[in-house]
PDB file of C-alpha atoms in Angstrom:
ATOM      1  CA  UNK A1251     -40.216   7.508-253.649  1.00  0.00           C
ATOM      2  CA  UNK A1252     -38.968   7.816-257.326  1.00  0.00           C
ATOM      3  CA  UNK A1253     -37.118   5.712-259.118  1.00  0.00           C
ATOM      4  CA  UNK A1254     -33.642   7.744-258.476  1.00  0.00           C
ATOM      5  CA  UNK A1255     -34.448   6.692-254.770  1.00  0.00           C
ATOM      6  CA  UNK A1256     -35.459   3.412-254.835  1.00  0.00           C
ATOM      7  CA  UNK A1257     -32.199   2.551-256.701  1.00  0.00           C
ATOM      8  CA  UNK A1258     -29.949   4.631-254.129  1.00  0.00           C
ATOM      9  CA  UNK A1259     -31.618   2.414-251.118  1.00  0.00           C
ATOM     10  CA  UNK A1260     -31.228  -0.434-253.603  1.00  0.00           C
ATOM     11  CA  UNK A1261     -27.315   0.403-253.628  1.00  0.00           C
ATOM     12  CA  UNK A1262     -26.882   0.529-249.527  1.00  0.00           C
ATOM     13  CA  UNK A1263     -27.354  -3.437-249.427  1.00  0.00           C
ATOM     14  CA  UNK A1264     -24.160  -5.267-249.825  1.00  0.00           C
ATOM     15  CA  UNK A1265     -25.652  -8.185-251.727  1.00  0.00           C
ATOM     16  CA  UNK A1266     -26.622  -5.490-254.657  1.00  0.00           C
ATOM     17  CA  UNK A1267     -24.090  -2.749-254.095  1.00  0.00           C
ATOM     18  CA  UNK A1268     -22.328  -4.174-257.371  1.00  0.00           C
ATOM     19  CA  UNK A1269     -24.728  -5.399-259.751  1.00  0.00           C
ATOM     20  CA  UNK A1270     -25.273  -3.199-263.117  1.00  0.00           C
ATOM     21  CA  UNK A1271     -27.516  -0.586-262.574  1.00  0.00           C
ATOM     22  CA  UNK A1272     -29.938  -2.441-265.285  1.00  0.00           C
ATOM     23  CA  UNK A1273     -30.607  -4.958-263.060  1.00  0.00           C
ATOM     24  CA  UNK A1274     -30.612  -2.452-259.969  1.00  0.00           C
ATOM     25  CA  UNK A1275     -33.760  -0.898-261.547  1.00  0.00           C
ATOM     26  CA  UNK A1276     -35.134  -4.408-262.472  1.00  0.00           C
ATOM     27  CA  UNK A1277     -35.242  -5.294-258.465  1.00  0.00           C
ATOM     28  CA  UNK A1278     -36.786  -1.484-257.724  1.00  0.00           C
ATOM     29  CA  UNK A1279     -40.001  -2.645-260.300  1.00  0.00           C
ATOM     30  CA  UNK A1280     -40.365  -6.269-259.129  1.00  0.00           C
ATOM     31  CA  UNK A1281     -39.380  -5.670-255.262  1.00  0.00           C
ATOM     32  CA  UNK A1282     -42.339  -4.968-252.843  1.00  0.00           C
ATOM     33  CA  UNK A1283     -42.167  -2.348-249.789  1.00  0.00           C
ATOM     34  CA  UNK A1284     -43.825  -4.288-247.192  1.00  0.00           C
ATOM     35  CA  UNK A1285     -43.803  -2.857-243.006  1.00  0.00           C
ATOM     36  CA  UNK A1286     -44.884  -4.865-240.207  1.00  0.00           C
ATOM     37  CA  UNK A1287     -45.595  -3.907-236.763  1.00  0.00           C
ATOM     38  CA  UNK A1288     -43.682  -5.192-233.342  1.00  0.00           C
ATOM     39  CA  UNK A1289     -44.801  -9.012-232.961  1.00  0.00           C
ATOM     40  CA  UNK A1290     -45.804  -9.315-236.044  1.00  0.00           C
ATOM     41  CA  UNK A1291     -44.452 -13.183-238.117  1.00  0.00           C
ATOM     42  CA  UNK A1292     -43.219 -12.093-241.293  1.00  0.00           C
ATOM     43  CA  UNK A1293     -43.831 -15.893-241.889  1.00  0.00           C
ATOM     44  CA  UNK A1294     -43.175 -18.910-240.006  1.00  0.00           C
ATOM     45  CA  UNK A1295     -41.135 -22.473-240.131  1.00  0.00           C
ATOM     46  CA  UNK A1296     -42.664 -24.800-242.546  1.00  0.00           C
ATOM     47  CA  UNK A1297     -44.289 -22.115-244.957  1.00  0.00           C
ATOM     48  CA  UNK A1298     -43.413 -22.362-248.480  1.00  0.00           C
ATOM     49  CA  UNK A1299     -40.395 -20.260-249.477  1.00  0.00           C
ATOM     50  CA  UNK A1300     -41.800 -17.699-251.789  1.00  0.00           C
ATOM     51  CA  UNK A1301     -39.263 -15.030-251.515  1.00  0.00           C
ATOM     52  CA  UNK A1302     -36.268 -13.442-249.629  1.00  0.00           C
ATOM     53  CA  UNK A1303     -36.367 -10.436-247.270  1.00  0.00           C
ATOM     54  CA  UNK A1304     -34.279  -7.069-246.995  1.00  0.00           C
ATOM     55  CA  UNK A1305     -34.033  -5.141-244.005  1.00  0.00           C
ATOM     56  CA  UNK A1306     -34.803  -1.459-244.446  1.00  0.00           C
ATOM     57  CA  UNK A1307     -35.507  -0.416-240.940  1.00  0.00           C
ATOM     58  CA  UNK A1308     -36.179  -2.227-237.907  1.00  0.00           C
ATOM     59  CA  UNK A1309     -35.318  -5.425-235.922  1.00  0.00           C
ATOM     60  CA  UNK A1310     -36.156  -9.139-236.626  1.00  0.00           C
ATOM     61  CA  UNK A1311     -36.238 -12.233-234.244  1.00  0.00           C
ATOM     62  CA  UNK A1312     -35.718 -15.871-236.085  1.00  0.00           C
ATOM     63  CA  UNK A1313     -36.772 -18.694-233.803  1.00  0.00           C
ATOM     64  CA  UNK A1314     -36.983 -22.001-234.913  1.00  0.00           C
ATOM     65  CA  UNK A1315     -39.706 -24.618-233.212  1.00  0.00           C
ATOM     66  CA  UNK A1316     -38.831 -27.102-230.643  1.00  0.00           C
ATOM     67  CA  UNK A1317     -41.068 -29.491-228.532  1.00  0.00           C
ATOM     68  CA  UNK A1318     -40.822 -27.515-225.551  1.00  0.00           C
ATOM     69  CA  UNK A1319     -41.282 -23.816-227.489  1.00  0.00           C
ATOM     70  CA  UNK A1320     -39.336 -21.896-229.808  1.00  0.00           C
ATOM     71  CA  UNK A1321     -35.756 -21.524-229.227  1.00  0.00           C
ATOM     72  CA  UNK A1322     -33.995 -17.476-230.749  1.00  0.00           C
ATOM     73  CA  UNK A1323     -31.258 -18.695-232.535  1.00  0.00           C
ATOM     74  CA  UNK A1324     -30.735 -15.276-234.557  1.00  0.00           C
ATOM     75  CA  UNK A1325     -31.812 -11.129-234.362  1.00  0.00           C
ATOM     76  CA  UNK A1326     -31.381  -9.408-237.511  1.00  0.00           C
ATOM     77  CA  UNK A1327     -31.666  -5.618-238.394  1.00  0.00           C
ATOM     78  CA  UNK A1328     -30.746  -2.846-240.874  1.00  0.00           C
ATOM     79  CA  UNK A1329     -29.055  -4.649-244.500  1.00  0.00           C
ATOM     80  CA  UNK A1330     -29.252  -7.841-243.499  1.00  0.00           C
ATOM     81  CA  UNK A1331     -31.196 -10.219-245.665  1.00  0.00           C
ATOM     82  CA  UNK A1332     -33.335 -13.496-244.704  1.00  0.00           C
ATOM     83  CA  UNK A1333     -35.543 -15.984-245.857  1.00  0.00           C
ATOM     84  CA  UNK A1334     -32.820 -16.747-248.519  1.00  0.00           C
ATOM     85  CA  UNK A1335     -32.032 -20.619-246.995  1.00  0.00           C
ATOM     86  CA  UNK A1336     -35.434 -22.070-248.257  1.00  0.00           C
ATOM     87  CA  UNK A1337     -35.222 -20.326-251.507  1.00  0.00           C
ATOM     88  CA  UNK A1338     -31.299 -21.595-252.286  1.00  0.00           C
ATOM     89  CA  UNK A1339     -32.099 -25.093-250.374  1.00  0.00           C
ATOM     90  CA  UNK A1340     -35.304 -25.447-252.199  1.00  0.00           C
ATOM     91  CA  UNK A1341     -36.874 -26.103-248.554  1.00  0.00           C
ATOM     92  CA  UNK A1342     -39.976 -25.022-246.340  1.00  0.00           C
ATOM     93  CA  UNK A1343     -38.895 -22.123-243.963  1.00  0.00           C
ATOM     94  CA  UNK A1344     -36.391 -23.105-241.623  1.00  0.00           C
ATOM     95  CA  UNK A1345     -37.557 -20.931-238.907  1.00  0.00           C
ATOM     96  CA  UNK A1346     -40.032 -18.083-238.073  1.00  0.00           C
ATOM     97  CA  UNK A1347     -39.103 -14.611-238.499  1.00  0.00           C
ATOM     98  CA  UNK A1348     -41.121 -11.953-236.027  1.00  0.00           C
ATOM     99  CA  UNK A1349     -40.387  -8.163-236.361  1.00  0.00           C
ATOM    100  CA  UNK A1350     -39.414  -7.163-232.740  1.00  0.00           C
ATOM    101  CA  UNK A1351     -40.243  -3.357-233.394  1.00  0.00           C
ATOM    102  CA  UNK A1352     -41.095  -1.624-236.604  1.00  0.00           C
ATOM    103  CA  UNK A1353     -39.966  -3.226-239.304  1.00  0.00           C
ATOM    104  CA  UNK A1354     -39.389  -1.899-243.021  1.00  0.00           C
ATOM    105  CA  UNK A1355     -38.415  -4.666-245.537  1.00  0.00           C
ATOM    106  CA  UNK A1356     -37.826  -5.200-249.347  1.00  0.00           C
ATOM    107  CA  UNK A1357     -39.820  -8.275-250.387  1.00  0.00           C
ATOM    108  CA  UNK A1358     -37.722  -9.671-253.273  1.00  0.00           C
ATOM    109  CA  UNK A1359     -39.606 -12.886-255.611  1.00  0.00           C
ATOM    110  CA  UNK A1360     -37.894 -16.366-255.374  1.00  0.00           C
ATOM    111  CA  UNK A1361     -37.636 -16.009-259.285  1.00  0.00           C
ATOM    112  CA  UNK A1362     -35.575 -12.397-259.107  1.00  0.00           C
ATOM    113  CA  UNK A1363     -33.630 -13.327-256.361  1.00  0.00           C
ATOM    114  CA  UNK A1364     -32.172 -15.970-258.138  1.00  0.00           C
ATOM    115  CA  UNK A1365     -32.136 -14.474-261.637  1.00  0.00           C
ATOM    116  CA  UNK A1366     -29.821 -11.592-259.493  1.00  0.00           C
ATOM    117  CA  UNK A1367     -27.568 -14.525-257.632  1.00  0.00           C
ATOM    118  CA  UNK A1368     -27.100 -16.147-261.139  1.00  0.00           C
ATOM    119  CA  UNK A1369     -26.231 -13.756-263.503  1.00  0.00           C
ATOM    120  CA  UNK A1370     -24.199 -11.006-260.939  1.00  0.00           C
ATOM    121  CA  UNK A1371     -21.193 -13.236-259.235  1.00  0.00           C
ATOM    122  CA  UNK A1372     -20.355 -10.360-257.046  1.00  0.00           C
ATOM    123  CA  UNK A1373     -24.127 -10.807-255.552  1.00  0.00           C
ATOM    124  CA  UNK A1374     -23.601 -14.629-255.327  1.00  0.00           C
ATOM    125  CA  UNK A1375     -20.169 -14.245-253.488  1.00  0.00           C
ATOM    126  CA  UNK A1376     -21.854 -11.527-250.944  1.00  0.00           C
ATOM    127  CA  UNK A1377     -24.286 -14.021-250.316  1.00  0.00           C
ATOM    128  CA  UNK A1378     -21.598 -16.951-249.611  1.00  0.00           C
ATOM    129  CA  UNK A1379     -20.051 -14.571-247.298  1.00  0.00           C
ATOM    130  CA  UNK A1380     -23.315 -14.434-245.381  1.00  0.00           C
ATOM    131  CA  UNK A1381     -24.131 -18.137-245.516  1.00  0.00           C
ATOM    132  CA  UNK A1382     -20.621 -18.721-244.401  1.00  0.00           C
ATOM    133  CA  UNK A1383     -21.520 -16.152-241.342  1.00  0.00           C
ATOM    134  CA  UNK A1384     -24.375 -17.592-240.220  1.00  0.00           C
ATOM    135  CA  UNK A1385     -23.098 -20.987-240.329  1.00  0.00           C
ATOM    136  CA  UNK A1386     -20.327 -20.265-238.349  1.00  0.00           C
ATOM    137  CA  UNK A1387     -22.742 -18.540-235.525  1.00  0.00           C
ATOM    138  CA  UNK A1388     -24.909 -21.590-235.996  1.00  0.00           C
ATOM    139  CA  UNK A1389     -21.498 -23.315-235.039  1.00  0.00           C
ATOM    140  CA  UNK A1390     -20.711 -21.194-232.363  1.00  0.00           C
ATOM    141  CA  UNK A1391     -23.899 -21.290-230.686  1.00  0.00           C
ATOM    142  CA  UNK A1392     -24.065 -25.320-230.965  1.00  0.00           C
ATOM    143  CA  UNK A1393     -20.500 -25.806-229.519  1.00  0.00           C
ATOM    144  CA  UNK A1394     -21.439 -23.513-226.381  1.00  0.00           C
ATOM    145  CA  UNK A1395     -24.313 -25.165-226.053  1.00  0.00           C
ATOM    146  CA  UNK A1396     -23.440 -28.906-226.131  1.00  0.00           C
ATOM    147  CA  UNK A1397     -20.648 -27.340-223.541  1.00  0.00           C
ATOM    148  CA  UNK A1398     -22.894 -26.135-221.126  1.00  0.00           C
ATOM    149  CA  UNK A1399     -23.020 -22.255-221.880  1.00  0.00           C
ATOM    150  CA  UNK A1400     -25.821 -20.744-223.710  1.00  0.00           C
ATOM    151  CA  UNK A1401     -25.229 -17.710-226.286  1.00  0.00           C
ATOM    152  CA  UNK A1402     -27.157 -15.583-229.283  1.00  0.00           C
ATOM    153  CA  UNK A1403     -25.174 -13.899-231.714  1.00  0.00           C
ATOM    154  CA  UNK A1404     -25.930 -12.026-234.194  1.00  0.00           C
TER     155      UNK A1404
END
């Protein structure tokens, strides 16, 4: 894929769609292409946060452990990002993440994630917006649980 390319697909993810094109370029060099197969963990709670994820193509479960098996709190696919809660929080993985078919992703380093997040504000506020998502699915999903109904969104 040239360079032309790689910044186009670079452009498609919300989170970038506004940083200078200098910087768009920097993430095409550092970012790795990485594909996984269905049922394969991308990595798993407790690992070391090393870097954040973007979907190209494909499905992800996130499960997170509990004493009587893990529990699918989320399903992610096409733009949407993960592994960017242990980077921010400075944390092991929260939960696992398992490809549930095939599964193209743009592994992006701890060090250039955050080097984007801190010096493009329109990247930081895109990834408030999906913090502030997934916390209020996290919300949504606790309050039917605790009373008595059961739900996954995405």
């Amino acid at each position: 894929m040239s360079l032309e390319q790689e910044v186009e697909l670079i452009r498609q993810f919300p989170i970038f769609s506004k940083i200078q094109p200098a910087m768009q370029k920097l993430l095409c060099f550092s970012a790795e292409r990485l594909k996984y197969d269905a049922g394969q963990v991308m990595f798993n709670a407790g690992d070391s946060a090393d870097a954040a994820y973007i979907i190209i193509e494909g499905e992800v479960e996130i499960s997170v452990p509990t004493p009587s098996g893990p529990i699918v709190v989320n399903s992610l696919g096409k733009n949407d990002i993960l592994g960017e809660i242990a980077i921010f929080g400075d944390v092991p993985r929260t939960a696992t993440a398992k490809a549930t078919s095939k599964l193209e992703t743009l592994k992006i380093s701890k060090d250039m994630f955050i080097k984007v997040v801190r010096e493009n504000p329109d990247a930081a506020i895109e990834l408030i917006k999906i913090l502030a998502g997934r916390l209020a699915n996290t919300t949504s999903q606790l309050t039917m649980t605790r009373s008595g109904g059961a739900t996954t969104k995405r």
